[in-house]
């Protein structure tokens, strides 16, 4: 098999398996286990396949284009160190699967478990096999995700949920920092490719960004490896099913941190900053974890803290800046994985068999579980670092390193051996407690059930691992030697130091330290025996700091309380403040450029004042102000005043050479007023009241502010308008329209030609808007029932036309006339003021006038118009007219003119634009009519209650 | 002219025809309408894809409406970016449509027409090369969005729509002032023509143009939801019906699109970059806070939209091709993801408070709802197995997208963005700020979405499996599948968007394809 | 003359903004229509030509452009009028319905003190 295929398979198999596992039925425990086991074994086998290459320190590499635009490839890279981890991950993975097969109860929905498990294994391998930093982060975050899902597997109990969430938040926060760190590293090294990065260690360490990069990366690794001060999530994660704990917290998840620190050791290590951060974090964790472990009453809790402590050990070793330290770290990584996995499984068995994990309730289990007990004892001995077991060897290395350490501070170097010995004692103490507390002493009382040995194959993984502990401990050079060598050499390359894996180095200081640790540990346990037997829930000599509580509190305060108050402080759900912001923003936007560039009135002189118009404008201004003044209490008056302002605008258009605008504005004016009149009655009556002085004073600042805003906006707009008006018109594109309106547009009314031809597309959109709006209105009002009391006042629907004061008869007579007028406007529109829109409005008005005249019922009995049909037809007609041009291989909306003679109207030009205008007409009638009718129709509705 | 030359107009005319046709059709023939809608959207998808291929070359296809030459007539310019946006809109439209077929399209009259007109407005806004025409299509899509925001009615919707409408009417008036001011000084409306003229404007008049443009941009930024102009967004989107919400995911991107295009085209990305940067950062921060602070999923999704808007604005303020490219990639990814989230939320809520169906609110508001608007009998829903698992999976995917975490493309987009932002030597302070804020935002998203997810999928005391119909889960799955595709093979999309971004930063290409070589 | 028009526009805009910021829906809608008057005038005067004639051309005659008012802004105003008319109508209906559903005509759908 080619190496490329092999690499892909190694990475792909677990994910493929995960998908497959998810599809099995809920009760397929065996099939799931077979599948997962097969996948794990396959990966393991693939790893062994390339053993020769690894032994010759080759690096297998496969590059697939991923984001070429950003120079990012998907690179699978397998070197010795990665290979070692792949063996570990897949090997322990297999054993855990085997164990889980028996551990999980038939009731558990296993597909989810194994799917997540395999996906997690895949993500682990993904990190390990990553050939570039970004890809590494990619899989790193995936491990966070899947560990979250695994820890929360039993989500029905709250502890699992909380533990999972905490793990997720802590580790993915770290992951995000790591992402940033990776970005910086890649930037320094000039590439995200791991080979390049590993080569450019000196450049990195000397770069100005070294420190930020280092801290960000460490934020990732230390959180993942549960190092102080991020250690608190790991014990919480013990709520996970034991197989998960056995995997995540021995071989997998938590080893990622140390993996990456080791991986980047040649790049980042060797500086004081490294030693301070990594070394210190490790040292504190090492002692703290071991000390806390002694006083745990939950078996898994004890193992969890011991895990924290052993990870601290590995971290310290990496932080010592010596190649030998790295060797010891890698070695201990392997050893810890073996004995810790087996211990977790043993704890699981005990839990499984006795129904409790509380050491205070357990004792004397040896008589029930002799085999498991023996296995657990050996593993625990390894954890304690008893000679002839693997734990002993790496511990010796650590002691040796502790003696040689040369840090920036002599005091710490001197203290290190003692700290190390103390740690050794603690580890011995909790290991002894694990064994003695559980397996010895009087037979247990009040256990839920009588424990008995687990099935053969449930024990097998433990047996295997314990055997490994023994073998490695007895014949290190033969068993673990080659692997360690492969890992270390690929990691350190030329830096790789000479080291010996002999069991017996003679009667050396480290050996003495070990003996001290063993004796002291045993003594410590004896000393603490009574205290522990009392089973108090607290740790002596330490203030009762519960990191988890602190974390939760901070989380709630920051991410909830503060967030809410900040949101309410910097945001709002009320409309007025939002509008204020909008107005203010617009004001600023208008002012700033003027302020920055300066703006003077243009050169042109004022044109002569037309007194009549000027007077009209004055009236308009007064109307506007009046409307603003009256709108609160005297709606009708305000409406009339606003209408007055509208009429002035319309007059302006009239006098300022814009008859089309005048006409349209007038019609729209009327329709809008009618609408508002129809709508007005549904609003609650407001009784004017005199401001209480207090209320006035309270409201004053707000009103002043609004007044200022309004005033300055008015001034601003006026200034802009004035500035433009006093400037000569720029050379605009309009000249083209003037020249071609007749010759190519077939109309003399340039505005109308623009509307229906030059910029017909605008009009198409505009009428669509009209259609959409009327749909929306219809949808809203169709089933809407007005509130009851708004019907009582004012009572009858007709009072709207009392307001208009137009006799009904005249209105009825107006209908046919209006129709004719509409037709006339429509036809002449292209050449004289008018056009489809005006015509449509006229007809719609005529319709609504009928409503007002005869009342809704009368009208609806007589004229049955289907507004939406009109609208659809209109739109289709307009669209079809536009599309017609396609037939002549012209673009959409290309117009074509036909000239013909009619008896009444005389010589008439029928441009296709006229059809378009017809469409507009039909749509406007439909839309406006619809809006007016549904609104008027409200009056015959009965209030719903 | 050959048919392919007509292609740019198709994304506008097709929805128009469909929408109008369905107006003529009788109200009750919902199956026929559904068929028409689906067919139209599929055609639209095909057209968009064709347009994409057509646009993917140096000279953008230009369509002169009414055969009037630019700059006098209105032109459509289907450059890479426009085509990509059209495609995105079509995809979202299809997803929302299919989703609505389960029940929503019967929750009120003329849903299909509204949807078609919304698409017409979107496509027109994306394609047009004329400033005032842009206004018209903005109004069209806004009007349609008003209709959709009100779709299903009910107190909450009406209340939030009232705010939405008032604010956007104000924004439209600003739009008009801006456009007319620019015309009054530059004497033209054609974007390419403006791009030619604005640099030559006399210093005495520059203030006017810039004031006009600034006011114009306020109008755009309101739509993009920039702080402090975007408070309406979460409430409105949360209140809107699920399909509407999904479509609105791209609505807020229209504002961003307009900013990007016009800013780069008319002002070469120079003046005003501070505004965009600080505004974007503020939006990002506010959105992130809001995500944490919102209990209701709908608001959470709305705020995540603000986060993406803020990210985009802050990113493009660098006016650097590589950053813009990554930003566009981010835009696509986050739009797809948030749209899926909006669809998903409705199903999830359905599982949480059974019976509290929004249609119930409709009935309450409308009094006795008639048969056609009856709340669809729940039993009809073909319950898919392990529905909760599916919903949960989709939720996780959406969360990852929103948080910009792997394996979904949000991560790659963030990578591209940050890598490009951090490139210059020394790293500018703004880059650091963006890096920090994006990291925080990611964390905030993890916390917020994690909280919500745990509450919904894990801590639900009495789990009532929601009746979800296949037709509802399919569009969500489709959108997420697209995202996965983008993550696995981002190469082509990235390449395309990269070219699009570079073209944006070198406007002469655009100008030449519209006005021809000088 | 120019100054007076400018002032008229300013007054319309100012009153409109003032009403826009008021708490009652009716005030807001009147404010919006005042604002749209202002904006329409504003667009219109962007094509300000002193003593320009209405833009009607005689068939075949050679036009000298300076004698006519600028037709394009007029066309734009037409479109703007229609659109603002439509949206005003929608807003009106929405606020009527809002009043019906919430029982108040406050823009937030609830009385400030409530």
PDB file of N, CA, C and O in Angstrom, chain B residues 385-417:
ATOM      1  N   UNK B 385     -37.131   9.567  12.044  1.00  0.00           N
ATOM      2  CA  UNK B 385     -36.527   8.939  13.215  1.00  0.00           C
ATOM      3  C   UNK B 385     -35.390   9.781  13.781  1.00  0.00           C
ATOM      4  O   UNK B 385     -34.716  10.515  13.055  1.00  0.00           O
ATOM      5  N   UNK B 386     -35.209   9.675  15.057  1.00  0.00           N
ATOM      6  CA  UNK B 386     -34.090  10.349  15.724  1.00  0.00           C
ATOM      7  C   UNK B 386     -34.078  11.817  15.364  1.00  0.00           C
ATOM      8  O   UNK B 386     -33.041  12.406  15.089  1.00  0.00           O
ATOM      9  N   UNK B 387     -35.301  12.394  15.357  1.00  0.00           N
ATOM     10  CA  UNK B 387     -35.389  13.784  14.906  1.00  0.00           C
ATOM     11  C   UNK B 387     -34.572  14.690  15.812  1.00  0.00           C
ATOM     12  O   UNK B 387     -33.876  15.597  15.360  1.00  0.00           O
ATOM     13  N   UNK B 388     -34.620  14.385  17.102  1.00  0.00           N
ATOM     14  CA  UNK B 388     -33.873  15.228  18.031  1.00  0.00           C
ATOM     15  C   UNK B 388     -32.389  15.199  17.686  1.00  0.00           C
ATOM     16  O   UNK B 388     -31.719  16.228  17.658  1.00  0.00           O
ATOM     17  N   UNK B 389     -31.887  13.971  17.400  1.00  0.00           N
ATOM     18  CA  UNK B 389     -30.461  13.860  17.075  1.00  0.00           C
ATOM     19  C   UNK B 389     -30.132  14.740  15.880  1.00  0.00           C
ATOM     20  O   UNK B 389     -29.169  15.504  15.887  1.00  0.00           O
ATOM     21  N   UNK B 390     -31.019  14.678  14.867  1.00  0.00           N
ATOM     22  CA  UNK B 390     -30.766  15.488  13.673  1.00  0.00           C
ATOM     23  C   UNK B 390     -30.747  16.969  14.012  1.00  0.00           C
ATOM     24  O   UNK B 390     -29.834  17.696  13.643  1.00  0.00           O
ATOM     25  N   UNK B 391     -31.772  17.374  14.782  1.00  0.00           N
ATOM     26  CA  UNK B 391     -31.825  18.794  15.148  1.00  0.00           C
ATOM     27  C   UNK B 391     -30.570  19.173  15.928  1.00  0.00           C
ATOM     28  O   UNK B 391     -29.938  20.200  15.662  1.00  0.00           O
ATOM     29  N   UNK B 392     -30.212  18.298  16.870  1.00  0.00           N
ATOM     30  CA  UNK B 392     -29.038  18.601  17.678  1.00  0.00           C
ATOM     31  C   UNK B 392     -27.805  18.749  16.811  1.00  0.00           C
ATOM     32  O   UNK B 392     -27.053  19.719  16.929  1.00  0.00           O
ATOM     33  N   UNK B 393     -27.652  17.807  15.892  1.00  0.00           N
ATOM     34  CA  UNK B 393     -26.483  17.871  15.010  1.00  0.00           C
ATOM     35  C   UNK B 393     -26.474  19.191  14.247  1.00  0.00           C
ATOM     36  O   UNK B 393     -25.481  19.922  14.231  1.00  0.00           O
ATOM     37  N   UNK B 394     -27.637  19.530  13.675  1.00  0.00           N
ATOM     38  CA  UNK B 394     -27.691  20.783  12.911  1.00  0.00           C
ATOM     39  C   UNK B 394     -27.373  21.957  13.819  1.00  0.00           C
ATOM     40  O   UNK B 394     -26.663  22.881  13.424  1.00  0.00           O
ATOM     41  N   UNK B 395     -27.887  21.885  15.039  1.00  0.00           N
ATOM     42  CA  UNK B 395     -27.632  23.002  15.957  1.00  0.00           C
ATOM     43  C   UNK B 395     -26.135  23.141  16.208  1.00  0.00           C
ATOM     44  O   UNK B 395     -25.585  24.238  16.160  1.00  0.00           O
ATOM     45  N   UNK B 396     -25.488  21.995  16.457  1.00  0.00           N
ATOM     46  CA  UNK B 396     -24.033  22.070  16.677  1.00  0.00           C
ATOM     47  C   UNK B 396     -23.351  22.711  15.479  1.00  0.00           C
ATOM     48  O   UNK B 396     -22.516  23.607  15.619  1.00  0.00           O
ATOM     49  N   UNK B 397     -23.769  22.273  14.280  1.00  0.00           N
ATOM     50  CA  UNK B 397     -23.142  22.849  13.081  1.00  0.00           C
ATOM     51  C   UNK B 397     -23.337  24.355  13.034  1.00  0.00           C
ATOM     52  O   UNK B 397     -22.397  25.112  12.809  1.00  0.00           O
ATOM     53  N   UNK B 398     -24.570  24.793  13.289  1.00  0.00           N
ATOM     54  CA  UNK B 398     -24.819  26.243  13.249  1.00  0.00           C
ATOM     55  C   UNK B 398     -23.955  26.941  14.288  1.00  0.00           C
ATOM     56  O   UNK B 398     -23.336  27.975  14.014  1.00  0.00           O
ATOM     57  N   UNK B 399     -23.883  26.349  15.483  1.00  0.00           N
ATOM     58  CA  UNK B 399     -23.090  26.978  16.536  1.00  0.00           C
ATOM     59  C   UNK B 399     -21.649  27.110  16.072  1.00  0.00           C
ATOM     60  O   UNK B 399     -21.025  28.168  16.208  1.00  0.00           O
ATOM     61  N   UNK B 400     -21.120  26.040  15.478  1.00  0.00           N
ATOM     62  CA  UNK B 400     -19.725  26.093  15.020  1.00  0.00           C
ATOM     63  C   UNK B 400     -19.557  27.174  13.966  1.00  0.00           C
ATOM     64  O   UNK B 400     -18.582  27.919  13.965  1.00  0.00           O
ATOM     65  N   UNK B 401     -20.558  27.281  13.093  1.00  0.00           N
ATOM     66  CA  UNK B 401     -20.458  28.307  12.047  1.00  0.00           C
ATOM     67  C   UNK B 401     -20.449  29.689  12.657  1.00  0.00           C
ATOM     68  O   UNK B 401     -19.635  30.540  12.318  1.00  0.00           O
ATOM     69  N   UNK B 402     -21.373  29.889  13.599  1.00  0.00           N
ATOM     70  CA  UNK B 402     -21.477  31.217  14.202  1.00  0.00           C
ATOM     71  C   UNK B 402     -20.199  31.547  14.968  1.00  0.00           C
ATOM     72  O   UNK B 402     -19.676  32.664  14.910  1.00  0.00           O
ATOM     73  N   UNK B 403     -19.655  30.530  15.661  1.00  0.00           N
ATOM     74  CA  UNK B 403     -18.461  30.776  16.465  1.00  0.00           C
ATOM     75  C   UNK B 403     -17.199  30.774  15.601  1.00  0.00           C
ATOM     76  O   UNK B 403     -16.123  31.094  16.085  1.00  0.00           O
ATOM     77  N   UNK B 404     -17.346  30.405  14.344  1.00  0.00           N
ATOM     78  CA  UNK B 404     -16.169  30.355  13.481  1.00  0.00           C
ATOM     79  C   UNK B 404     -15.203  29.267  13.907  1.00  0.00           C
ATOM     80  O   UNK B 404     -13.997  29.465  13.931  1.00  0.00           O
ATOM     81  N   UNK B 405     -15.748  28.107  14.280  1.00  0.00           N
ATOM     82  CA  UNK B 405     -14.894  26.997  14.704  1.00  0.00           C
ATOM     83  C   UNK B 405     -14.884  25.925  13.625  1.00  0.00           C
ATOM     84  O   UNK B 405     -15.820  25.844  12.828  1.00  0.00           O
ATOM     85  N   UNK B 406     -13.838  25.122  13.574  1.00  0.00           N
ATOM     86  CA  UNK B 406     -13.835  24.004  12.634  1.00  0.00           C
ATOM     87  C   UNK B 406     -14.906  23.000  13.027  1.00  0.00           C
ATOM     88  O   UNK B 406     -15.357  23.016  14.162  1.00  0.00           O
ATOM     89  N   UNK B 407     -15.285  22.118  12.137  1.00  0.00           N
ATOM     90  CA  UNK B 407     -14.765  21.947  10.780  1.00  0.00           C
ATOM     91  C   UNK B 407     -15.509  22.778   9.744  1.00  0.00           C
ATOM     92  O   UNK B 407     -15.432  22.449   8.570  1.00  0.00           O
ATOM     93  N   UNK B 408     -16.202  23.809  10.149  1.00  0.00           N
ATOM     94  CA  UNK B 408     -17.013  24.526   9.163  1.00  0.00           C
ATOM     95  C   UNK B 408     -16.273  25.750   8.641  1.00  0.00           C
ATOM     96  O   UNK B 408     -15.321  26.218   9.273  1.00  0.00           O
ATOM     97  N   UNK B 409     -16.692  26.259   7.484  1.00  0.00           N
ATOM     98  CA  UNK B 409     -15.863  27.245   6.784  1.00  0.00           C
ATOM     99  C   UNK B 409     -15.661  28.537   7.559  1.00  0.00           C
ATOM    100  O   UNK B 409     -14.744  29.292   7.249  1.00  0.00           O
ATOM    101  N   UNK B 410     -16.497  28.781   8.583  1.00  0.00           N
ATOM    102  CA  UNK B 410     -16.279  29.981   9.364  1.00  0.00           C
ATOM    103  C   UNK B 410     -14.839  30.070   9.847  1.00  0.00           C
ATOM    104  O   UNK B 410     -14.229  31.143   9.856  1.00  0.00           O
ATOM    105  N   UNK B 411     -14.292  28.908  10.182  1.00  0.00           N
ATOM    106  CA  UNK B 411     -12.915  28.873  10.680  1.00  0.00           C
ATOM    107  C   UNK B 411     -11.939  29.307   9.600  1.00  0.00           C
ATOM    108  O   UNK B 411     -11.095  30.191   9.819  1.00  0.00           O
ATOM    109  N   UNK B 412     -12.105  28.724   8.413  1.00  0.00           N
ATOM    110  CA  UNK B 412     -11.187  29.082   7.326  1.00  0.00           C
ATOM    111  C   UNK B 412     -11.304  30.560   6.997  1.00  0.00           C
ATOM    112  O   UNK B 412     -10.305  31.251   6.800  1.00  0.00           O
ATOM    113  N   UNK B 413     -12.561  31.060   6.999  1.00  0.00           N
ATOM    114  CA  UNK B 413     -12.743  32.474   6.683  1.00  0.00           C
ATOM    115  C   UNK B 413     -12.006  33.331   7.703  1.00  0.00           C
ATOM    116  O   UNK B 413     -11.260  34.245   7.359  1.00  0.00           O
ATOM    117  N   UNK B 414     -12.181  32.984   8.973  1.00  0.00           N
ATOM    118  CA  UNK B 414     -11.504  33.749  10.019  1.00  0.00           C
ATOM    119  C   UNK B 414      -9.994  33.670   9.818  1.00  0.00           C
ATOM    120  O   UNK B 414      -9.286  34.669   9.923  1.00  0.00           O
ATOM    121  N   UNK B 415      -9.528  32.468   9.483  1.00  0.00           N
ATOM    122  CA  UNK B 415      -8.085  32.318   9.271  1.00  0.00           C
ATOM    123  C   UNK B 415      -7.617  33.255   8.168  1.00  0.00           C
ATOM    124  O   UNK B 415      -6.700  34.058   8.361  1.00  0.00           O
ATOM    125  N   UNK B 416      -8.310  33.186   7.026  1.00  0.00           N
ATOM    126  CA  UNK B 416      -7.896  34.034   5.923  1.00  0.00           C
ATOM    127  C   UNK B 416      -7.914  35.500   6.312  1.00  0.00           C
ATOM    128  O   UNK B 416      -6.968  36.242   6.050  1.00  0.00           O
ATOM    129  N   UNK B 417      -8.993  35.870   6.999  1.00  0.00           N
ATOM    130  CA  UNK B 417      -9.145  37.270   7.398  1.00  0.00           C
ATOM    131  C   UNK B 417      -7.984  37.705   8.278  1.00  0.00           C
ATOM    132  O   UNK B 417      -7.259  38.653   7.982  1.00  0.00           O
TER     133      UNK B 417
END
